[in-house]
mmCIF file of C-alpha atoms (C1' of nucleotides) and ligand atoms in Angstrom:
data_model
loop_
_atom_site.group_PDB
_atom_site.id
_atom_site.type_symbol
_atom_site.label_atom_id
_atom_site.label_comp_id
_atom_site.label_asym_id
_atom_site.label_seq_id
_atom_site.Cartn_x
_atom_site.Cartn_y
_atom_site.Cartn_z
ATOM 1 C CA UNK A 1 29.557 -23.216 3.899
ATOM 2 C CA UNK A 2 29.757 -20.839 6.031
ATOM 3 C CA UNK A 3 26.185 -20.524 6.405
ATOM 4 C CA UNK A 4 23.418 -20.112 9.509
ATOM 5 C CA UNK A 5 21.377 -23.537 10.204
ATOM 6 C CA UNK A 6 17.694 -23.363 10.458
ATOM 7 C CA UNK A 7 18.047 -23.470 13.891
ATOM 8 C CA UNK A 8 19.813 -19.947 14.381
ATOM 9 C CA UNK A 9 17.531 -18.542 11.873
ATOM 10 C CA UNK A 10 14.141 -20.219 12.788
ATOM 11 C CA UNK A 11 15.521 -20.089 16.864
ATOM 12 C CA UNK A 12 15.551 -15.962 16.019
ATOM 13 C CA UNK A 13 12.375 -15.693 14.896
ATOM 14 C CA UNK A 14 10.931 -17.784 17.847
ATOM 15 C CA UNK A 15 12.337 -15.657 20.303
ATOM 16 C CA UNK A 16 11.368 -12.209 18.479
ATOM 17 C CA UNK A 17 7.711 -13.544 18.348
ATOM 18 C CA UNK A 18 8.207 -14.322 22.477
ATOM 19 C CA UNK A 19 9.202 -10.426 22.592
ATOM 20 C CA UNK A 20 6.620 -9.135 21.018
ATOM 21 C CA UNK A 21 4.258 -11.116 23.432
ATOM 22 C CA UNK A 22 6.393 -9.895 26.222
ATOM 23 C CA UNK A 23 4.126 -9.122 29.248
ATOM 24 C CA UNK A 24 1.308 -10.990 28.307
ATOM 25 C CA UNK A 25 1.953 -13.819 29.814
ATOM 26 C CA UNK A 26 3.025 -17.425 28.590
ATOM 27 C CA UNK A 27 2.704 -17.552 24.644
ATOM 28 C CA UNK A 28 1.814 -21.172 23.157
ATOM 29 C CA UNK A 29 4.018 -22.931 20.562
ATOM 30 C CA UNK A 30 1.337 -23.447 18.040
ATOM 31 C CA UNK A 31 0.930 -19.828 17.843
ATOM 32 C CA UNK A 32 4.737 -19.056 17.620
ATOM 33 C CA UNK A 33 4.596 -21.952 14.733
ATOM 34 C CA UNK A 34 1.276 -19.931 13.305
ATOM 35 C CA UNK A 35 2.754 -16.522 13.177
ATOM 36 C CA UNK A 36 5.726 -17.208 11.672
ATOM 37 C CA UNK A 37 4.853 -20.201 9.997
ATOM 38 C CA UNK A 38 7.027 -22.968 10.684
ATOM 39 C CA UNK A 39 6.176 -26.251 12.173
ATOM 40 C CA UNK A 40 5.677 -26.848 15.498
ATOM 41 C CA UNK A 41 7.369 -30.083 16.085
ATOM 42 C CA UNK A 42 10.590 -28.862 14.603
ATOM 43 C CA UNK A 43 10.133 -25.711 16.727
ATOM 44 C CA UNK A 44 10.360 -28.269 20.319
ATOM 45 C CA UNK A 45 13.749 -29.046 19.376
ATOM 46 C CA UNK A 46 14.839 -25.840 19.157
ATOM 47 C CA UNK A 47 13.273 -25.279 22.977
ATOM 48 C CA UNK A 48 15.242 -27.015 25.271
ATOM 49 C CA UNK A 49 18.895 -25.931 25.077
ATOM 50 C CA UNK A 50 17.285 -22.095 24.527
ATOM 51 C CA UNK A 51 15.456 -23.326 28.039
ATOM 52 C CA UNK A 52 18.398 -25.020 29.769
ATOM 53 C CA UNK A 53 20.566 -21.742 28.323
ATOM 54 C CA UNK A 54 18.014 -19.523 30.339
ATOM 55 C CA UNK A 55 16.708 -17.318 27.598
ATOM 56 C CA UNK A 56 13.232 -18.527 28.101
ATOM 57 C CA UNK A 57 10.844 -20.178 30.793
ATOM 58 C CA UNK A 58 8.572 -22.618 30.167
ATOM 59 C CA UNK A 59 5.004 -23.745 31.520
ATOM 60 C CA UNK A 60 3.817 -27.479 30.898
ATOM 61 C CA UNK A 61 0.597 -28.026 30.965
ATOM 62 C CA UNK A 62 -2.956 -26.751 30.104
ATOM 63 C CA UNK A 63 -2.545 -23.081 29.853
ATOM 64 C CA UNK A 64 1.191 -23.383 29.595
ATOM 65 C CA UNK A 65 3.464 -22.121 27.318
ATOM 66 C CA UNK A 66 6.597 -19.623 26.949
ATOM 67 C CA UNK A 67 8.204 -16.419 27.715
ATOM 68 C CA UNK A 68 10.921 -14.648 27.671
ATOM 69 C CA UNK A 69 13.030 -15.170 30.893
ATOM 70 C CA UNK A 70 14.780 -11.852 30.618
ATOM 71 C CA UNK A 71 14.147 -8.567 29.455
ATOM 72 C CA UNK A 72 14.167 -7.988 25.641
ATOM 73 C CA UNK A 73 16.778 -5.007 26.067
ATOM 74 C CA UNK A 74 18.916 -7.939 27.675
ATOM 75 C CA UNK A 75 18.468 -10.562 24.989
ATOM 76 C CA UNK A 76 20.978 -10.126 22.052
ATOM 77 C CA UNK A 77 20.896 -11.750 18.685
ATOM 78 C CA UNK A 78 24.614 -12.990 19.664
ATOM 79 C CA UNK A 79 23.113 -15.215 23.142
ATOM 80 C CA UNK A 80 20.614 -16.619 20.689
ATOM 81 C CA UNK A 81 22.803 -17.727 17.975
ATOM 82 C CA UNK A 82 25.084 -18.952 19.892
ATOM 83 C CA UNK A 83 22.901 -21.291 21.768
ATOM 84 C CA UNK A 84 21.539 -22.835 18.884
ATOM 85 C CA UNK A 85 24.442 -22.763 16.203
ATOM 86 C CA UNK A 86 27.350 -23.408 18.814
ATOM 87 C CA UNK A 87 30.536 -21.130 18.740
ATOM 88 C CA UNK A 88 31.557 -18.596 16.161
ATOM 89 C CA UNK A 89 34.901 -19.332 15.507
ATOM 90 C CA UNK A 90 35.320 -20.432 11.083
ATOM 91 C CA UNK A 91 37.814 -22.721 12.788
ATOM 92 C CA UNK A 92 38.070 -25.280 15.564
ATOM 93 C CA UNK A 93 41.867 -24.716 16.023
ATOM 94 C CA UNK A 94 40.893 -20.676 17.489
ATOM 95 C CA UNK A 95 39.836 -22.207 20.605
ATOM 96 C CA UNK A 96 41.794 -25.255 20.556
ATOM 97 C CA UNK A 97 45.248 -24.623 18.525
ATOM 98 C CA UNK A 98 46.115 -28.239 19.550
ATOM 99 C CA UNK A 99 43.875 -29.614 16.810
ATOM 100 C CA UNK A 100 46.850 -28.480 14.323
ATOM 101 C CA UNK A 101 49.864 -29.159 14.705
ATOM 102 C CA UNK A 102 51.533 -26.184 12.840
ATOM 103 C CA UNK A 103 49.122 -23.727 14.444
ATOM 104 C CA UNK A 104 52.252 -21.591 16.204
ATOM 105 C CA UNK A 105 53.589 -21.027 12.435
ATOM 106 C CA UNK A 106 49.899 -20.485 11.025
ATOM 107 C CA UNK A 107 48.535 -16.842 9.736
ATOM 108 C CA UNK A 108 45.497 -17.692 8.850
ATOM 109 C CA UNK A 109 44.415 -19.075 12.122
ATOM 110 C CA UNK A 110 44.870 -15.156 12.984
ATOM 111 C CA UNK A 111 42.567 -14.482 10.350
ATOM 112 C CA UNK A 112 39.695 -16.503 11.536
ATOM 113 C CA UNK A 113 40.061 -15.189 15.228
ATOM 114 C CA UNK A 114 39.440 -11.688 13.828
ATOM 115 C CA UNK A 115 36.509 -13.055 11.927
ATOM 116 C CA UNK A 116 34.911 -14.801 15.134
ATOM 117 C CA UNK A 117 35.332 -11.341 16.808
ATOM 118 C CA UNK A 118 33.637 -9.565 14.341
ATOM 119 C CA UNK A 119 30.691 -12.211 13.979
ATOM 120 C CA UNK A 120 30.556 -12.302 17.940
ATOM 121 C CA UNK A 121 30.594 -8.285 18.371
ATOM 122 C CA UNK A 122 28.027 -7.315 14.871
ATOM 123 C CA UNK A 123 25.362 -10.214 16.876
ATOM 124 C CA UNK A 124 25.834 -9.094 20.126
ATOM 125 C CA UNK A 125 25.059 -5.268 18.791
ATOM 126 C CA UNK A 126 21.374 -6.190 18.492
ATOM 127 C CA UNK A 127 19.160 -7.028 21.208
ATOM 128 C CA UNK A 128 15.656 -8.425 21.118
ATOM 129 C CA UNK A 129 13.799 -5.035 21.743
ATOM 130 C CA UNK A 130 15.699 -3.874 18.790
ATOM 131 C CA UNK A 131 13.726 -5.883 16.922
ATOM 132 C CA UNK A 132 10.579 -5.161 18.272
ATOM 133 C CA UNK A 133 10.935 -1.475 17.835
ATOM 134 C CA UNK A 134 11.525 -1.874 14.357
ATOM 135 C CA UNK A 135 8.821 -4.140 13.972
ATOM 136 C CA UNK A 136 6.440 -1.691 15.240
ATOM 137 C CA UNK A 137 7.847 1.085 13.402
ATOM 138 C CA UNK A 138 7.095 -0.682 9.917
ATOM 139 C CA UNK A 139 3.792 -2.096 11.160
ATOM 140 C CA UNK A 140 2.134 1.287 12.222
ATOM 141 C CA UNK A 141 3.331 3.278 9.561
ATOM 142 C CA UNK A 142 1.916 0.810 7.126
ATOM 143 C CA UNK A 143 -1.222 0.869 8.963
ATOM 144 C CA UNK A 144 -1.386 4.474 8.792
ATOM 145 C CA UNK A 145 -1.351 4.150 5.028
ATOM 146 C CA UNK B 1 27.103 -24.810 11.667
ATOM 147 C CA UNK B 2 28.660 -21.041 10.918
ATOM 148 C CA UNK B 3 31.892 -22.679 10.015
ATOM 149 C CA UNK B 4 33.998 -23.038 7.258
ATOM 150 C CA UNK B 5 35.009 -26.133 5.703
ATOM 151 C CA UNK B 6 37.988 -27.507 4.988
ATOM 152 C CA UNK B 7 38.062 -26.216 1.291
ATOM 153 C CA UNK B 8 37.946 -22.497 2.839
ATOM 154 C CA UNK B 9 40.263 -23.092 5.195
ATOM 155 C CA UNK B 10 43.413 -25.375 2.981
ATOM 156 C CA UNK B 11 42.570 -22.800 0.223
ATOM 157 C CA UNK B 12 43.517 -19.881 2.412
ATOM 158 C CA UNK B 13 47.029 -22.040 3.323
ATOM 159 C CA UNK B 14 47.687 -23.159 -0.177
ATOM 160 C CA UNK B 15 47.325 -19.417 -1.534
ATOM 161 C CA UNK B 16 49.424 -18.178 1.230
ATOM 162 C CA UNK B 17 51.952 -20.427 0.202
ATOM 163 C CA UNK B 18 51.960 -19.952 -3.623
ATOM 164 C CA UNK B 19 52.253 -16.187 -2.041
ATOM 165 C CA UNK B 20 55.337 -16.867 -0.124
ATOM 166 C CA UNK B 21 56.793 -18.328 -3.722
ATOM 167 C CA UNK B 22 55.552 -15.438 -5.618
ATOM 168 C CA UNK B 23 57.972 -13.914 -8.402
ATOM 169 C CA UNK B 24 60.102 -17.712 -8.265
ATOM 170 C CA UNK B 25 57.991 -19.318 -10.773
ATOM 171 C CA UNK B 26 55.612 -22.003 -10.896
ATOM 172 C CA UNK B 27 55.063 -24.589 -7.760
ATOM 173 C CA UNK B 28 54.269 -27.547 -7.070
ATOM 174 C CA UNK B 29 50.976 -28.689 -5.514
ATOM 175 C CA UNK B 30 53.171 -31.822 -4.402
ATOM 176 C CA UNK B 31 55.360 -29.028 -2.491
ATOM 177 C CA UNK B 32 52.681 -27.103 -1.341
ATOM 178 C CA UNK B 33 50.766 -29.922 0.379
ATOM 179 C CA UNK B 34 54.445 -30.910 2.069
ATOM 180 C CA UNK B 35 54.982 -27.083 3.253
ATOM 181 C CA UNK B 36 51.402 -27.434 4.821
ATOM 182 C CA UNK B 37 51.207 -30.859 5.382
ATOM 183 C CA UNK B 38 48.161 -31.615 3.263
ATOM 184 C CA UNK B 39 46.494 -34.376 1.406
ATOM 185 C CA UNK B 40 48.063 -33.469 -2.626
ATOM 186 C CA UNK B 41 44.911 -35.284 -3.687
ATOM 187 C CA UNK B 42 42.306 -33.290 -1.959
ATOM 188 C CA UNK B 43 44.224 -29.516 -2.763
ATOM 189 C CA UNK B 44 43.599 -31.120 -6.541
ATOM 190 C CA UNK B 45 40.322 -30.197 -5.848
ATOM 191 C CA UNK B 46 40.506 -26.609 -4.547
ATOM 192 C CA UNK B 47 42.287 -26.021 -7.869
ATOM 193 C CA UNK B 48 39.649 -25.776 -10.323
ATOM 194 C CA UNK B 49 37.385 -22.928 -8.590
ATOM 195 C CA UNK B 50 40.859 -20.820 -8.109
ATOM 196 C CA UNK B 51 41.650 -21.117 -11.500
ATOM 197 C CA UNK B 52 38.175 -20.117 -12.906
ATOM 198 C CA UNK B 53 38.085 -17.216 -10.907
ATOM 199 C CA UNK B 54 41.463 -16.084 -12.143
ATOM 200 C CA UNK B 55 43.317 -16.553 -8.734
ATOM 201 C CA UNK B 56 46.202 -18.755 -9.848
ATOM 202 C CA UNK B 57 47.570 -19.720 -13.304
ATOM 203 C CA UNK B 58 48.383 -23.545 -14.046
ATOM 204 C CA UNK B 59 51.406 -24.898 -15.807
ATOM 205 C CA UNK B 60 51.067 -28.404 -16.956
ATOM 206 C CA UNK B 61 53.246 -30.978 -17.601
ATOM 207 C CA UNK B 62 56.725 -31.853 -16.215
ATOM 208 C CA UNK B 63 58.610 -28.780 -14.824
ATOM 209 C CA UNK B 64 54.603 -27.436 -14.123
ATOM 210 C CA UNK B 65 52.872 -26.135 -11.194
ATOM 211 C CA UNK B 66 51.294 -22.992 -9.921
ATOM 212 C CA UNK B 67 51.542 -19.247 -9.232
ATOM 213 C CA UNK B 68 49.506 -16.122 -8.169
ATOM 214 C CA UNK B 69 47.440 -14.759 -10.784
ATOM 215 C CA UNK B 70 47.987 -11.333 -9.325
ATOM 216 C CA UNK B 71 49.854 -9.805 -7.005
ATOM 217 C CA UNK B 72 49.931 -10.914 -3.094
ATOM 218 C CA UNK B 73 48.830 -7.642 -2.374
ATOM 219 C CA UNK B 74 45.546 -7.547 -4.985
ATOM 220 C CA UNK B 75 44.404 -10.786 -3.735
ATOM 221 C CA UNK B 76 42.087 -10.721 -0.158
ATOM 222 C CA UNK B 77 41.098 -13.362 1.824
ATOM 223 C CA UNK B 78 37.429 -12.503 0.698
ATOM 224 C CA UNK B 79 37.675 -13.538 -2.840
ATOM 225 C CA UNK B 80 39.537 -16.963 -1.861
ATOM 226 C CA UNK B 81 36.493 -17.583 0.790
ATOM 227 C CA UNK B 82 34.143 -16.703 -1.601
ATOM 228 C CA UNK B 83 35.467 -18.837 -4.616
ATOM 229 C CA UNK B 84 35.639 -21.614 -2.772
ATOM 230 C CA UNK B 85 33.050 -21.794 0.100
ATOM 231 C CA UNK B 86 30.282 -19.339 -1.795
ATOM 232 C CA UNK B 87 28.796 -16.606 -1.086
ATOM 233 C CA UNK B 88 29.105 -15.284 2.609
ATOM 234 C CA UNK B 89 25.223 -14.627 3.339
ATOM 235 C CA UNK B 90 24.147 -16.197 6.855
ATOM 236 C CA UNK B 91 20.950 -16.613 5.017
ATOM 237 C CA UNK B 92 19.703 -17.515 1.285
ATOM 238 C CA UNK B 93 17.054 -14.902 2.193
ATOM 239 C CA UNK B 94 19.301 -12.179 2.273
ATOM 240 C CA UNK B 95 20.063 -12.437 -1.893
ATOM 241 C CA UNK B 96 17.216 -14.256 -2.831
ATOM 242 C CA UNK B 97 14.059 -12.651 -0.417
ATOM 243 C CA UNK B 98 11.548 -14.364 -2.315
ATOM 244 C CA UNK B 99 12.258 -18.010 -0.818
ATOM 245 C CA UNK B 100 11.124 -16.790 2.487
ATOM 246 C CA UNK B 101 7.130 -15.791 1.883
ATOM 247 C CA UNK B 102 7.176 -13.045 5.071
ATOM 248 C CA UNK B 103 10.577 -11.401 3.539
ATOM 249 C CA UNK B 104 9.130 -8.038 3.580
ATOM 250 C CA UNK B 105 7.956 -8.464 7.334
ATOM 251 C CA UNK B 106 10.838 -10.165 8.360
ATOM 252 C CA UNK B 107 13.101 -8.302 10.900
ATOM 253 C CA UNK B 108 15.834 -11.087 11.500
ATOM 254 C CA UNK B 109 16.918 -11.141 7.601
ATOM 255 C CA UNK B 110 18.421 -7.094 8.469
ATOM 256 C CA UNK B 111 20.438 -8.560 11.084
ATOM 257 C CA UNK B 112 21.794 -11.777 8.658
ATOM 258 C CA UNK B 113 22.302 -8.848 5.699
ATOM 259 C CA UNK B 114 24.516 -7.037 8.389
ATOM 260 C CA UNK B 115 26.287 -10.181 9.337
ATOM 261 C CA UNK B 116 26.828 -10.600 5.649
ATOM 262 C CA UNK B 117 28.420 -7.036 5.439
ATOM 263 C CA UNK B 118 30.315 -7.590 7.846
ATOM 264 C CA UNK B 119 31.873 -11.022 7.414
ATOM 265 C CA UNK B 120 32.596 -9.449 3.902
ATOM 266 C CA UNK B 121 34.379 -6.661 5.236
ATOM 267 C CA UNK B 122 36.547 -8.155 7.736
ATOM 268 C CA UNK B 123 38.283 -10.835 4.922
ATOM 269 C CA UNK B 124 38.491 -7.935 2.595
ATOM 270 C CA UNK B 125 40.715 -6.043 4.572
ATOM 271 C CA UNK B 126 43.475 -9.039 4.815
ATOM 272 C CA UNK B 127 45.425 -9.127 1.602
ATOM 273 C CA UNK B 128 47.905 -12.206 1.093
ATOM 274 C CA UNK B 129 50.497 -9.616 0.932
ATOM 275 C CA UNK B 130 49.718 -9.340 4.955
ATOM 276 C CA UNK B 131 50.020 -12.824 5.613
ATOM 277 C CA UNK B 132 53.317 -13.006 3.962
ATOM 278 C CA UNK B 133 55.234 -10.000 6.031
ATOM 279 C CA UNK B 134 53.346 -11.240 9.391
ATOM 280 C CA UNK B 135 55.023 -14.548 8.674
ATOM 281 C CA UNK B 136 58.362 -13.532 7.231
ATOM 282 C CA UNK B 137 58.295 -10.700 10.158
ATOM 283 C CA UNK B 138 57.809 -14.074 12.917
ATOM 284 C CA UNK B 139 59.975 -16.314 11.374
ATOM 285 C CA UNK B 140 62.954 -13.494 10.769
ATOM 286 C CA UNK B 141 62.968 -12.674 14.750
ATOM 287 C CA UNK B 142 62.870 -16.350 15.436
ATOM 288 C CA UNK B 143 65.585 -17.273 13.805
ATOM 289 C CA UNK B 144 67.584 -14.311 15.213
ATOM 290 C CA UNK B 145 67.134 -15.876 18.863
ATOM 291 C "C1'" DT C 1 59.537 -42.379 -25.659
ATOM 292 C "C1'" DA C 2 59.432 -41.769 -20.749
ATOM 293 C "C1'" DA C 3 58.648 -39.130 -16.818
ATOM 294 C "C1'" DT C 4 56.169 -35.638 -14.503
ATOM 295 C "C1'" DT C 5 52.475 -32.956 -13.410
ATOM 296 C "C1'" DT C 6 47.954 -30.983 -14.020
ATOM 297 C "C1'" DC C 7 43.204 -32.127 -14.726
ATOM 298 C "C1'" DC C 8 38.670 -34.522 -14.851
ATOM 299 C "C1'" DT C 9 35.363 -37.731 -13.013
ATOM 300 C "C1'" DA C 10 33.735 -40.971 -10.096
ATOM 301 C "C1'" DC C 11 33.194 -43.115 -5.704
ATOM 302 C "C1'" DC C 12 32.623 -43.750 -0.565
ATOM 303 C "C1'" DG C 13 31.856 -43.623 4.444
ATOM 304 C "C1'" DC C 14 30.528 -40.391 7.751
ATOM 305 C "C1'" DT C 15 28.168 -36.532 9.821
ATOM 306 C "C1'" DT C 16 24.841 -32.923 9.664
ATOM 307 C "C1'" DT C 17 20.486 -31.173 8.424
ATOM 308 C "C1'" DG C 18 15.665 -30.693 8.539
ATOM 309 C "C1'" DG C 19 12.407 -32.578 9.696
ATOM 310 C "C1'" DT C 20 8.301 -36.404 11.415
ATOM 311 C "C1'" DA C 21 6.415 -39.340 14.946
ATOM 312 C "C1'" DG C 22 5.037 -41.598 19.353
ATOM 313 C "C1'" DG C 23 4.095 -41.124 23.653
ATOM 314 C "C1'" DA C 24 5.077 -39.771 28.622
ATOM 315 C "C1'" DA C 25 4.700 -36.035 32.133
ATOM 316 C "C1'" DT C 26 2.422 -31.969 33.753
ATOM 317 C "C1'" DG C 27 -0.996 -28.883 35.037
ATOM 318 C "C1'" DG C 28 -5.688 -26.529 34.491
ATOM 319 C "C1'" DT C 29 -10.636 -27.405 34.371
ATOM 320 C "C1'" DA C 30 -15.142 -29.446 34.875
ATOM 321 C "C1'" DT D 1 -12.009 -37.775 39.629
ATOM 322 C "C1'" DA D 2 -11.621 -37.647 34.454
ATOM 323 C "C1'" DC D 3 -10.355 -35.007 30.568
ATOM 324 C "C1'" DC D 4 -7.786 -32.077 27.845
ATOM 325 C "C1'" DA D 5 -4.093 -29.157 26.241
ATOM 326 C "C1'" DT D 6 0.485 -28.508 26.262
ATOM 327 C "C1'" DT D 7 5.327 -29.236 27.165
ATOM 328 C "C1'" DC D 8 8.885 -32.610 26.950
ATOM 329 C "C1'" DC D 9 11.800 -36.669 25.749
ATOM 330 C "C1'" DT D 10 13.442 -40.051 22.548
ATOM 331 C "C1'" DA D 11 13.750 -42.270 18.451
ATOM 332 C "C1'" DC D 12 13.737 -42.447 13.614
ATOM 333 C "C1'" DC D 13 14.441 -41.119 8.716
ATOM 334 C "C1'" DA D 14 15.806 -39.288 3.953
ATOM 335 C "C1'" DA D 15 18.674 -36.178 1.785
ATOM 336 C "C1'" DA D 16 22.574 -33.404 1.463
ATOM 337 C "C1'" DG D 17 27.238 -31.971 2.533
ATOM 338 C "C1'" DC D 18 31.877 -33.106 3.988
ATOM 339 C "C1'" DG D 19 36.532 -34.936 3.727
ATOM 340 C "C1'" DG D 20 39.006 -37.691 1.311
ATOM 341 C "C1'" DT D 21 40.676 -41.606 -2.036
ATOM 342 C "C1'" DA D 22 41.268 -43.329 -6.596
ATOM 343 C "C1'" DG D 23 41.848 -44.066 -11.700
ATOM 344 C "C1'" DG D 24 43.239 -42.410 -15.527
ATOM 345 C "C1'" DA D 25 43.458 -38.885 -19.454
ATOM 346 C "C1'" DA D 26 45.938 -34.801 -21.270
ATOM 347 C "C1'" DA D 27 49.845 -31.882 -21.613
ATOM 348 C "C1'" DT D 28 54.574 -30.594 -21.332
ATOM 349 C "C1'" DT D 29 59.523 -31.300 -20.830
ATOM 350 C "C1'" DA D 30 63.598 -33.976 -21.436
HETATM 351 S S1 LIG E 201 46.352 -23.486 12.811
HETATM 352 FE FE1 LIG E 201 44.482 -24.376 12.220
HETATM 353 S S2 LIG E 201 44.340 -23.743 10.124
HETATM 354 FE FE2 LIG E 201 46.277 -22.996 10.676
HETATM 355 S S1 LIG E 202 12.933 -13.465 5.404
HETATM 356 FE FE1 LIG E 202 14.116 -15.252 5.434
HETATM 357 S S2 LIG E 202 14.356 -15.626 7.573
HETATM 358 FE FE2 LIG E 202 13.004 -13.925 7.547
#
DNA sequence: TAATTTCCTACCGCTTTGGTAGGAATGGTA
DNA sequence: TACCATTCCTACCAAAGCGGTAGGAAATTA
């Protein structure tokens, strides 16, 4: 399948709820888990190589929690993803032709470069505060209603 | 994972190769899995889904085998991913938006329909009919040197 | 009839997936 | 200090998917 784990897609969510709270301070898990309701013990997994990856910051503690560590202009959909899901590429022999042993003669290994390209460059094309702005652009023109 | 498997990937070879053979008759899968050096018992499986979707014809018995339904050039790479690893959506969300409850808040499921669109796009634009004149067009100037 | 090849179904070990759970470490607060 | 909330680390688990092997039936040719 050629399909995104729950981690990319849940992972996404996560960090479009930390952009939203961007400014206010360190946001809690539970509420992450609340708003978009998932559980919170499948959400800590998803924390540490997004921390270690430095896409967010983290506070321990009593009134601890996360944010964003960048900017979410400077975020993209493509740093996220890729974090959580590993590489793009359909095929392990794009980044390591060794893997098959006819890959000089092979033209579909061409094929699934282009396709890694095009996943890599359609995620990188949307950034956090992309996200938020059209969040808020449904939201208050459904309030207005 | 955002992979493909292995049926995606020995699909895309075996078609190429009944491609190559196109207009010579029917041939083997025995053949086929030497020219590629594949497992014959595993491409038996790719068969069936190729078949149904009117990709390849069949010819049983002794002096059997296979060939292109169509024409290399009216066959993409899309509809031999599709057949045989399903449909391209990063997210069962994106076709079916009532299996995620917040669907109609959700901003991520835009960017996995995009993905979608694009993943699409990108194998639709490779016929087999490419594959065959990149590889004839390699293998012609190699064998000049 | 015999040989060849497709075709159908079952099986199997391994890895990944989508979680749950326990509990330690950390930091704020009273 | 004691307490509490929260992050953080590790282990565990059931179910599904993956990659492949195998047996044998059905069809076609010679
Ligand atoms: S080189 Fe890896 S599939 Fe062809
Ligand atoms: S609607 Fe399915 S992930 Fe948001």
């Amino acid at each position: 399948m050629i399909r995104l784990s729950t981690k990319g897609k849940y992972g996404a969510r996560l960090m479009f709820q930390l952009a939203l709270n961007y400014g206010n301070g360190p946001m809690l898990l539970k509420e992450i888990a609340a708003r978009e309701d998932l559980s919170v013990r499948y959400l800590e997994h998803l924390v540490p190589p997004l921390r270690t990856a430095r896409l967010i910051l983290s506070m321990r503690g009593s009134k601890g929690g996360y944010s964003l560590a960048k900017k979410p202009q400077d975020i993209t959909l493509k740093e996220i993803v890729r974090v959580l899901e590993g590489p793009f590429y359909p095929s392990e022999c794009v980044e390591a032709p060794d893997i098959c042993n006819r890959s000089s003669f092979c033209v579909t290994r061409n094929i699934w470069a282009e396709l890694e390209q095009t996943i890599s460059a359609t995620l990188a094309s949307h950034t956090l505060q992309d996200l938020v702005d059209e969040y808020r652009k449904a939201h208050t023109s459904e309030e207005s209603s």
